[in-house]
GROMACS .gro file of C-alpha atoms in nm:
model
  414
    1THR     CA    1  -2.024   1.216  -0.747
    2LEU     CA    2  -1.835   0.888  -0.828
    3MET     CA    3  -1.812   0.816  -0.448
    4SER     CA    4  -2.190   0.894  -0.397
    5ARG     CA    5  -2.292   0.614  -0.630
    6ARG     CA    6  -2.055   0.359  -0.482
    7PRO     CA    7  -2.192   0.113  -0.222
    8ARG     CA    8  -1.967   0.136   0.090
    9THR     CA    9  -2.025  -0.234   0.164
   10TRP     CA   10  -2.205  -0.514  -0.003
   11ARG     CA   11  -2.309  -0.876   0.069
   12CYS     CA   12  -2.279  -1.168  -0.182
   13SER     CA   13  -2.610  -1.357  -0.195
   14ALA     CA   14  -2.446  -1.682  -0.263
   15SER     CA   15  -2.132  -1.765  -0.066
   16SER     CA   16  -1.820  -1.715  -0.265
   17SER     CA   17  -1.979  -1.714  -0.608
   18ALA     CA   18  -1.896  -1.366  -0.699
   19LEU     CA   19  -1.529  -1.430  -0.641
   20CYS     CA   20  -1.513  -1.763  -0.788
   21MET     CA   21  -1.653  -1.674  -1.133
   22PRO     CA   22  -1.375  -1.424  -1.230
   23ALA     CA   23  -1.129  -1.685  -1.144
   24ARG     CA   24  -1.306  -1.957  -1.352
   25ALA     CA   25  -1.336  -1.708  -1.636
   26TRP     CA   26  -0.952  -1.638  -1.629
   27ALA     CA   27  -0.908  -2.022  -1.637
   28SER     CA   28  -1.122  -2.073  -1.931
   29ALA     CA   29  -0.987  -1.788  -2.131
   30PHE     CA   30  -0.616  -1.858  -2.059
   31SER     CA   31  -0.591  -2.228  -2.005
   32ASP     CA   32  -0.281  -2.250  -2.209
   33ASP     CA   33  -0.090  -2.034  -1.975
   34CYS     CA   34  -0.195  -2.199  -1.640
   35GLU     CA   35   0.162  -2.327  -1.600
   36THR     CA   36   0.270  -1.973  -1.526
   37VAL     CA   37   0.269  -1.799  -1.195
   38ASP     CA   38   0.021  -1.528  -1.234
   39LEU     CA   39  -0.280  -1.707  -1.351
   40PRO     CA   40  -0.282  -2.021  -1.116
   41GLU     CA   41  -0.197  -1.821  -0.821
   42THR     CA   42  -0.461  -1.550  -0.888
   43MET     CA   43  -0.727  -1.814  -0.907
   44ASN     CA   44  -0.607  -1.980  -0.602
   45ALA     CA   45  -0.608  -1.652  -0.410
   46LEU     CA   46  -0.963  -1.566  -0.504
   47LEU     CA   47  -1.094  -1.909  -0.430
   48TRP     CA   48  -0.911  -1.948  -0.095
   49HIS     CA   49  -1.054  -1.615   0.034
   50ALA     CA   50  -1.401  -1.674  -0.095
   51GLU     CA   51  -1.403  -2.019   0.081
   52LEU     CA   52  -1.241  -1.876   0.401
   53ILE     CA   53  -1.473  -1.587   0.479
   54ASP     CA   54  -1.779  -1.795   0.623
   55LYS     CA   55  -1.542  -1.970   0.868
   56ILE     CA   56  -1.434  -1.652   1.033
   57TYR     CA   57  -1.658  -1.608   1.338
   58ASP     CA   58  -1.703  -1.321   1.593
   59ARG     CA   59  -1.663  -1.387   1.964
   60VAL     CA   60  -1.830  -1.337   2.278
   61SER     CA   61  -1.631  -1.168   2.563
   62PRO     CA   62  -1.634  -1.315   2.911
   63ALA     CA   63  -1.829  -1.037   3.068
   64SER     CA   64  -2.010  -1.030   3.406
   65ASP     CA   65  -2.308  -1.244   3.480
   66ASP     CA   66  -2.537  -0.937   3.428
   67HIS     CA   67  -2.376  -0.848   3.091
   68ILE     CA   68  -2.297  -0.996   2.750
   69ALA     CA   69  -2.056  -0.855   2.508
   70LEU     CA   70  -2.026  -0.928   2.144
   71VAL     CA   71  -1.698  -0.845   1.956
   72VAL     CA   72  -1.777  -0.842   1.592
   73ARG     CA   73  -1.585  -0.748   1.270
   74GLU     CA   74  -1.752  -0.540   1.007
   75PRO     CA   75  -1.651  -0.428   0.667
   76VAL     CA   76  -1.428  -0.113   0.687
   77GLY     CA   77  -1.610   0.041   0.393
   78VAL     CA   78  -1.446   0.162   0.064
   79VAL     CA   79  -1.097   0.042   0.034
   80GLY     CA   80  -0.847   0.202  -0.213
   81LEU     CA   81  -0.597  -0.059  -0.346
   82VAL     CA   82  -0.276   0.073  -0.495
   83LEU     CA   83  -0.101  -0.195  -0.688
   84PRO     CA   84   0.266  -0.251  -0.823
   85TRP     CA   85   0.381  -0.298  -1.175
   86ASN     CA   86   0.548  -0.647  -1.100
   87PHE     CA   87   0.295  -0.940  -1.066
   88PRO     CA   88   0.006  -0.687  -1.135
   89LEU     CA   89  -0.271  -0.957  -1.148
   90LEU     CA   90  -0.146  -1.165  -0.855
   91MET     CA   91  -0.101  -0.858  -0.638
   92LEU     CA   92  -0.453  -0.747  -0.730
   93ALA     CA   93  -0.584  -1.087  -0.613
   94TRP     CA   94  -0.403  -1.078  -0.292
   95LYS     CA   95  -0.600  -0.767  -0.203
   96ILE     CA   96  -0.947  -0.791  -0.363
   97GLY     CA   97  -0.986  -1.161  -0.249
   98PRO     CA   98  -1.003  -1.068   0.116
   99ALA     CA   99  -1.158  -0.707   0.065
  100LEU     CA  100  -1.452  -0.830  -0.138
  101ALA     CA  101  -1.503  -1.137   0.072
  102ALA     CA  102  -1.514  -0.908   0.376
  103GLY     CA  103  -1.794  -0.699   0.215
  104CYS     CA  104  -1.590  -0.403   0.122
  105SER     CA  105  -1.621  -0.202  -0.204
  106VAL     CA  106  -1.275  -0.131  -0.372
  107VAL     CA  107  -1.122   0.135  -0.593
  108MET     CA  108  -0.807  -0.008  -0.733
  109LYS     CA  109  -0.529   0.179  -0.893
  110PRO     CA  110  -0.305  -0.046  -1.113
  111ALA     CA  111   0.048   0.087  -1.178
  112ALA     CA  112   0.077   0.315  -1.480
  113GLU     CA  113   0.293   0.054  -1.659
  114THR     CA  114   0.052  -0.233  -1.623
  115PRO     CA  115  -0.319  -0.129  -1.615
  116LEU     CA  116  -0.474  -0.390  -1.855
  117THR     CA  117  -0.498  -0.687  -1.608
  118ALA     CA  118  -0.684  -0.482  -1.362
  119LEU     CA  119  -0.913  -0.362  -1.635
  120ARG     CA  120  -0.972  -0.700  -1.771
  121LEU     CA  121  -1.044  -0.849  -1.442
  122ALA     CA  122  -1.306  -0.574  -1.384
  123GLU     CA  123  -1.475  -0.676  -1.695
  124LEU     CA  124  -1.485  -1.036  -1.593
  125ALA     CA  125  -1.629  -0.939  -1.259
  126MET     CA  126  -1.902  -0.757  -1.423
  127GLU     CA  127  -2.001  -1.057  -1.646
  128ALA     CA  128  -1.998  -1.266  -1.322
  129GLY     CA  129  -2.259  -1.053  -1.165
  130LEU     CA  130  -2.058  -0.831  -0.920
  131PRO     CA  131  -2.296  -0.552  -0.827
  132ARG     CA  132  -2.205  -0.227  -1.018
  133GLY     CA  133  -1.975   0.002  -0.808
  134VAL     CA  134  -1.837  -0.266  -0.590
  135LEU     CA  135  -1.510  -0.322  -0.786
  136ASN     CA  136  -1.367  -0.011  -0.964
  137VAL     CA  137  -1.047   0.061  -1.161
  138LEU     CA  138  -0.883   0.401  -1.170
  139PRO     CA  139  -0.590   0.387  -1.395
  140GLY     CA  140  -0.335   0.670  -1.362
  141GLY     CA  141  -0.003   0.774  -1.212
  142VAL     CA  142   0.087   0.976  -0.909
  143GLU     CA  143  -0.207   1.196  -0.927
  144ALA     CA  144  -0.458   0.907  -0.910
  145GLY     CA  145  -0.270   0.755  -0.614
  146GLU     CA  146  -0.275   1.075  -0.429
  147ALA     CA  147  -0.638   1.124  -0.504
  148ILE     CA  148  -0.721   0.785  -0.345
  149GLY     CA  149  -0.495   0.851  -0.043
  150ARG     CA  150  -0.663   1.190   0.027
  151HIS     CA  151  -1.031   1.112  -0.055
  152MET     CA  152  -1.251   1.164   0.245
  153ASP     CA  153  -1.483   0.884   0.152
  154ILE     CA  154  -1.219   0.610   0.111
  155ASP     CA  155  -1.199   0.448   0.448
  156ALA     CA  156  -0.866   0.234   0.408
  157VAL     CA  157  -0.576   0.210   0.173
  158SER     CA  158  -0.369  -0.109   0.101
  159PHE     CA  159  -0.064  -0.044  -0.093
  160THR     CA  160   0.208  -0.243  -0.244
  161GLY     CA  161   0.515  -0.092  -0.398
  162SER     CA  162   0.833   0.107  -0.313
  163THR     CA  163   0.900   0.246   0.022
  164ALA     CA  164   0.945   0.600  -0.109
  165THR     CA  165   0.596   0.588  -0.266
  166GLY     CA  166   0.423   0.389   0.024
  167THR     CA  167   0.524   0.618   0.294
  168ARG     CA  168   0.352   0.913   0.119
  169PHE     CA  169   0.015   0.747   0.204
  170LEU     CA  170   0.062   0.794   0.563
  171GLY     CA  171   0.077   1.169   0.502
  172TYR     CA  172  -0.219   1.149   0.289
  173ALA     CA  173  -0.424   0.960   0.551
  174ALA     CA  174  -0.313   1.225   0.831
  175ASP     CA  175  -0.402   1.511   0.604
  176SER     CA  176  -0.747   1.362   0.518
  177ASN     CA  177  -0.968   1.135   0.721
  178ALA     CA  178  -0.714   0.939   0.918
  179LYS     CA  179  -0.800   0.643   0.700
  180GLU     CA  180  -0.642   0.309   0.781
  181VAL     CA  181  -0.315   0.237   0.588
  182THR     CA  182  -0.146  -0.087   0.512
  183LEU     CA  183   0.182  -0.075   0.331
  184GLU     CA  184   0.375  -0.362   0.175
  185MET     CA  185   0.705  -0.205   0.066
  186GLY     CA  186   1.068  -0.270  -0.033
  187GLY     CA  187   1.329  -0.507   0.086
  188LYS     CA  188   1.698  -0.568   0.091
  189ASN     CA  189   1.660  -0.948   0.167
  190PRO     CA  190   1.961  -1.140   0.300
  191ALA     CA  191   2.050  -1.510   0.254
  192ILE     CA  192   2.291  -1.618   0.520
  193VAL     CA  193   2.492  -1.923   0.421
  194MET     CA  194   2.680  -2.085   0.718
  195GLY     CA  195   2.999  -2.289   0.679
  196ASP     CA  196   2.806  -2.605   0.790
  197ALA     CA  197   2.539  -2.568   0.511
  198GLU     CA  198   2.467  -2.892   0.337
  199ASN     CA  199   2.464  -2.961  -0.044
  200LEU     CA  200   2.610  -2.625  -0.171
  201ASP     CA  201   2.493  -2.696  -0.511
  202ARG     CA  202   2.134  -2.702  -0.381
  203VAL     CA  203   2.195  -2.384  -0.187
  204ALA     CA  204   2.343  -2.216  -0.496
  205ALA     CA  205   2.018  -2.302  -0.690
  206HIS     CA  206   1.811  -2.146  -0.414
  207ILE     CA  207   2.022  -1.839  -0.415
  208VAL     CA  208   2.004  -1.811  -0.798
  209GLN     CA  209   1.625  -1.854  -0.794
  210GLY     CA  210   1.580  -1.602  -0.524
  211ALA     CA  211   1.813  -1.345  -0.675
  212TYR     CA  212   1.731  -1.348  -1.037
  213TRP     CA  213   1.375  -1.480  -1.082
  214ASN     CA  214   1.171  -1.216  -1.265
  215MET     CA  215   1.481  -1.027  -1.326
  216GLY     CA  216   1.515  -0.945  -0.959
  217GLU     CA  217   1.209  -0.724  -0.995
  218ASN     CA  218   1.052  -0.879  -0.679
  219CYS     CA  219   1.020  -0.727  -0.337
  220SER     CA  220   1.128  -1.054  -0.168
  221ALA     CA  221   1.416  -1.118  -0.405
  222THR     CA  222   1.740  -1.222  -0.238
  223SER     CA  223   1.959  -0.910  -0.304
  224ARG     CA  224   2.230  -0.970  -0.027
  225LEU     CA  225   2.436  -1.296   0.018
  226ILE     CA  226   2.591  -1.316   0.356
  227VAL     CA  227   2.837  -1.614   0.312
  228HIS     CA  228   3.083  -1.769   0.553
  229ARG     CA  229   3.448  -1.732   0.442
  230ALA     CA  230   3.503  -2.114   0.440
  231VAL     CA  231   3.252  -2.180   0.174
  232LYS     CA  232   3.247  -1.851  -0.020
  233ASP     CA  233   3.463  -1.950  -0.315
  234ASP     CA  234   3.289  -2.278  -0.361
  235LEU     CA  235   2.937  -2.141  -0.338
  236LEU     CA  236   3.013  -1.842  -0.576
  237ALA     CA  237   3.167  -2.085  -0.834
  238ARG     CA  238   2.841  -2.294  -0.816
  239ILE     CA  239   2.624  -1.992  -0.846
  240GLU     CA  240   2.814  -1.891  -1.169
  241ALA     CA  241   2.765  -2.248  -1.295
  242HIS     CA  242   2.395  -2.234  -1.236
  243LEU     CA  243   2.363  -1.894  -1.413
  244ARG     CA  244   2.465  -2.069  -1.733
  245ASP     CA  245   2.116  -2.215  -1.737
  246TRP     CA  246   1.960  -1.864  -1.711
  247PRO     CA  247   1.971  -1.734  -2.075
  248MET     CA  248   1.892  -1.380  -2.140
  249GLY     CA  249   1.680  -1.281  -2.443
  250ASP     CA  250   1.331  -1.232  -2.579
  251PRO     CA  251   1.074  -1.235  -2.292
  252LEU     CA  252   0.816  -1.412  -2.524
  253ASN     CA  253   1.064  -1.705  -2.587
  254PRO     CA  254   0.971  -1.989  -2.330
  255GLU     CA  255   1.350  -2.059  -2.292
  256THR     CA  256   1.436  -1.719  -2.173
  257ARG     CA  257   1.499  -1.687  -1.797
  258ILE     CA  258   1.617  -1.321  -1.797
  259GLY     CA  259   1.426  -1.065  -1.996
  260ALA     CA  260   1.417  -0.689  -2.025
  261LEU     CA  261   1.344  -0.473  -1.727
  262VAL     CA  262   1.005  -0.314  -1.703
  263SER     CA  263   1.084   0.024  -1.840
  264SER     CA  264   1.376   0.242  -1.980
  265ARG     CA  265   1.347   0.453  -1.659
  266HIS     CA  266   1.399   0.157  -1.424
  267PHE     CA  267   1.667   0.029  -1.655
  268GLU     CA  268   1.861   0.351  -1.612
  269LYS     CA  269   1.829   0.322  -1.242
  270VAL     CA  270   1.969  -0.038  -1.221
  271ALA     CA  271   2.240   0.035  -1.476
  272GLY     CA  272   2.347   0.342  -1.281
  273TYR     CA  273   2.416   0.130  -0.966
  274LEU     CA  274   2.638  -0.107  -1.172
  275GLN     CA  275   2.818   0.192  -1.331
  276ARG     CA  276   2.914   0.314  -0.987
  277ALA     CA  277   2.998  -0.022  -0.835
  278GLY     CA  278   3.323  -0.202  -0.851
  279LYS     CA  279   3.414  -0.491  -1.082
  280PRO     CA  280   3.167  -0.778  -1.050
  281GLN     CA  281   3.260  -1.144  -1.018
  282THR     CA  282   2.988  -1.233  -1.272
  283GLY     CA  283   2.788  -1.027  -1.519
  284GLY     CA  284   2.762  -0.658  -1.495
  285SER     CA  285   2.652  -0.563  -1.853
  286ALA     CA  286   2.355  -0.344  -1.911
  287LYS     CA  287   2.236  -0.248  -2.257
  288ASP     CA  288   1.901  -0.176  -2.435
  289GLY     CA  289   1.677  -0.251  -2.136
  290PHE     CA  290   1.859  -0.582  -2.045
  291VAL     CA  291   2.073  -0.628  -1.737
  292GLU     CA  292   2.307  -0.930  -1.717
  293PRO     CA  293   2.264  -1.136  -1.387
  294THR     CA  294   2.534  -0.991  -1.162
  295VAL     CA  295   2.726  -1.111  -0.865
  296ILE     CA  296   2.946  -0.859  -0.688
  297GLU     CA  297   3.141  -0.839  -0.363
  298VAL     CA  298   3.082  -0.536  -0.158
  299ALA     CA  299   3.157  -0.384   0.169
  300PRO     CA  300   2.872  -0.345   0.421
  301ASP     CA  301   2.841   0.035   0.358
  302ASP     CA  302   2.817   0.002  -0.019
  303PRO     CA  303   2.510   0.132  -0.176
  304LEU     CA  304   2.466  -0.208  -0.325
  305ALA     CA  305   2.451  -0.357   0.012
  306ARG     CA  306   2.206  -0.106   0.159
  307GLU     CA  307   1.969   0.020  -0.111
  308GLU     CA  308   1.704  -0.162  -0.299
  309VAL     CA  309   1.818  -0.198  -0.658
  310PHE     CA  310   1.518  -0.409  -0.775
  311GLY     CA  311   1.724  -0.588  -1.049
  312PRO     CA  312   1.923  -0.894  -1.125
  313VAL     CA  313   2.217  -0.789  -0.892
  314LEU     CA  314   2.343  -0.989  -0.593
  315ALA     CA  315   2.557  -0.818  -0.351
  316VAL     CA  316   2.803  -1.055  -0.162
  317LEU     CA  317   2.932  -0.994   0.198
  318THR     CA  318   3.172  -1.216   0.380
  319MET     CA  319   3.137  -1.329   0.740
  320ASP     CA  320   3.325  -1.538   0.980
  321SER     CA  321   3.074  -1.610   1.253
  322PHE     CA  322   2.696  -1.663   1.321
  323ASP     CA  323   2.674  -1.346   1.522
  324GLU     CA  324   2.839  -1.146   1.254
  325ALA     CA  325   2.602  -1.291   0.999
  326ILE     CA  326   2.300  -1.198   1.206
  327ARG     CA  327   2.437  -0.838   1.270
  328LEU     CA  328   2.491  -0.784   0.891
  329ALA     CA  329   2.149  -0.927   0.792
  330ASN     CA  330   1.987  -0.688   1.043
  331ASP     CA  331   2.202  -0.380   0.941
  332THR     CA  332   1.939  -0.247   0.706
  333GLU     CA  333   1.639  -0.020   0.729
  334TYR     CA  334   1.428  -0.305   0.559
  335GLY     CA  335   1.287  -0.609   0.710
  336LEU     CA  336   1.075  -0.807   0.448
  337CYS     CA  337   1.236  -1.138   0.391
  338ALA     CA  338   1.539  -1.344   0.491
  339SER     CA  339   1.696  -1.690   0.439
  340LEU     CA  340   1.931  -1.895   0.647
  341PHE     CA  341   2.108  -2.201   0.529
  342THR     CA  342   2.256  -2.425   0.791
  343ALA     CA  343   2.278  -2.791   0.913
  344ASN     CA  344   2.248  -2.697   1.269
  345VAL     CA  345   1.881  -2.710   1.391
  346LYS     CA  346   1.942  -2.516   1.703
  347ARG     CA  347   2.129  -2.238   1.489
  348ALA     CA  348   1.837  -2.235   1.253
  349ILE     CA  349   1.565  -2.172   1.516
  350ARG     CA  350   1.780  -1.915   1.685
  351GLY     CA  351   1.857  -1.737   1.367
  352ALA     CA  352   1.502  -1.721   1.248
  353ARG     CA  353   1.396  -1.573   1.581
  354MET     CA  354   1.681  -1.310   1.569
  355LEU     CA  355   1.640  -1.194   1.206
  356ARG     CA  356   1.428  -0.892   1.186
  357ALA     CA  357   1.205  -0.990   0.888
  358GLY     CA  358   0.847  -1.058   0.821
  359THR     CA  359   0.916  -1.392   0.664
  360VAL     CA  360   1.229  -1.613   0.742
  361THR     CA  361   1.295  -1.920   0.533
  362VAL     CA  362   1.534  -2.198   0.639
  363ASN     CA  363   1.743  -2.401   0.387
  364SER     CA  364   1.527  -2.254   0.111
  365PHE     CA  365   1.419  -1.954  -0.079
  366GLY     CA  366   1.050  -1.859  -0.048
  367GLU     CA  367   0.791  -1.644   0.082
  368GLY     CA  368   0.525  -1.869   0.212
  369ASP     CA  369   0.187  -1.925   0.022
  370ILE     CA  370  -0.176  -1.798   0.025
  371THR     CA  371  -0.231  -1.938   0.385
  372THR     CA  372   0.071  -1.745   0.544
  373PRO     CA  373   0.073  -1.378   0.607
  374PHE     CA  374   0.313  -1.178   0.402
  375GLY     CA  375   0.467  -0.843   0.494
  376GLY     CA  376   0.756  -0.676   0.661
  377HIS     CA  377   0.913  -0.503   0.944
  378LYS     CA  378   1.070  -0.162   0.978
  379ARG     CA  379   1.053   0.036   0.628
  380SER     CA  380   0.930  -0.277   0.455
  381GLY     CA  381   0.585  -0.284   0.602
  382PHE     CA  382   0.322  -0.108   0.808
  383GLY     CA  383  -0.018  -0.176   0.929
  384GLY     CA  384  -0.109  -0.535   0.832
  385ARG     CA  385  -0.039  -0.829   0.605
  386ASP     CA  386  -0.139  -0.973   0.287
  387ASN     CA  387  -0.249  -1.339   0.261
  388GLY     CA  388  -0.364  -1.583   0.532
  389ILE     CA  389  -0.641  -1.532   0.773
  390ASP     CA  390  -0.473  -1.217   0.892
  391ALA     CA  391  -0.516  -1.037   0.550
  392HIS     CA  392  -0.887  -1.001   0.648
  393ASP     CA  393  -0.785  -0.772   0.953
  394GLN     CA  394  -0.706  -0.478   0.728
  395TYR     CA  395  -1.048  -0.491   0.562
  396THR     CA  396  -1.258  -0.508   0.872
  397VAL     CA  397  -1.302  -0.307   1.190
  398LEU     CA  398  -1.380  -0.433   1.528
  399LYS     CA  399  -1.694  -0.332   1.706
  400THR     CA  400  -1.810  -0.412   2.069
  401ILE     CA  401  -2.183  -0.465   2.133
  402TRP     CA  402  -2.241  -0.442   2.517
  403ILE     CA  403  -2.573  -0.572   2.630
  404ASP     CA  404  -2.704  -0.535   2.985
  405LEU     CA  405  -2.887  -0.837   3.131
  406ALA     CA  406  -2.943  -0.710   3.474
  407ASP     CA  407  -3.305  -0.742   3.602
  408ASP     CA  408  -3.321  -0.401   3.753
  409ARG     CA  409  -3.259  -0.165   3.467
  410ASP     CA  410  -3.211   0.134   3.699
  411GLU     CA  411  -2.896  -0.003   3.844
  412GLY     CA  412  -2.545   0.030   3.709
  413VAL     CA  413  -2.662   0.267   3.437
  414ALA     CA  414  -2.359   0.491   3.333
   0.00000   0.00000   0.00000
């Protein structure tokens, strides 16, 4: 009954206004927090997709003189959006921006740990005049996610979260209506530091930011450091020095850089990895929901080098050559992000091409911005991308309209 009342597609009467209004409402309500990540980036994502949609045109195929073919994109219909608990508002914006702009209705399921931002945004969307039933929130856990995945009236699912959970949606789709599925999943992201890397202090700052920002609870976090033997000791010393500027404590204190992990369950998972690991070079303590930023040297077959920990843990591997570095970096079931630090331009370009990852950064840590597609290879991603113009592909379907222009309507009729 809920699905029968929901419009499958919709059209905004004034270009971009329905998307812009929630963003402006957030800005007005929380202007004191605009220096943080979620709010400004959320507003940017909604505004960017709202302003993009009327610049995306259909095309005409070069058919014969007697025919014309229009290739058009139409809204896919009702989209289920399954969201993670890290960056819950921003990940929501990455998906509802292109989905609503394309004309889809959405049912979004926030993570069980973080439902409030989605519920508040839905309230603001209603205040802004979004038609009833276009944007819907379904809080819940595994049962709610499976219901979305199996629902016969949901035409597509866009998921961000762990690989173990995301791959279930392929099964749900196969068992129901073969709905389209886009998955943005986990990563075991390497940072390669060659012996010729310039300004090791700056490199260390990027490594620390990539590994420990948001307590490492970030799918694009740098979780593997593959460093040339010639600079390893120097770089690790600089990383340890930078970590002195990352105090651990109360998450509500603006001076805190490392807060508690998201839940006791997740804390136990991360702490378990550290208990089974060897002696760390830096950090390693885990108590009362807090995990100290940890640097630990490992072998390539160590679980810390192969499995997604999703915490403030940096696994260090030593290499002696460029080819060995690329081999170690690609020796994973994941392929979301990678970084390469080198002063050699040719090596940088070759390495970026050889690394099997959806995003490769050179001499920096990052994942692009709203203009660049974000997603992974292998078990890090499937079916499409968030962000950029390419994000609209997962919320639209192609249709060919073939028109016969021949004078004699009886000829060439199939």
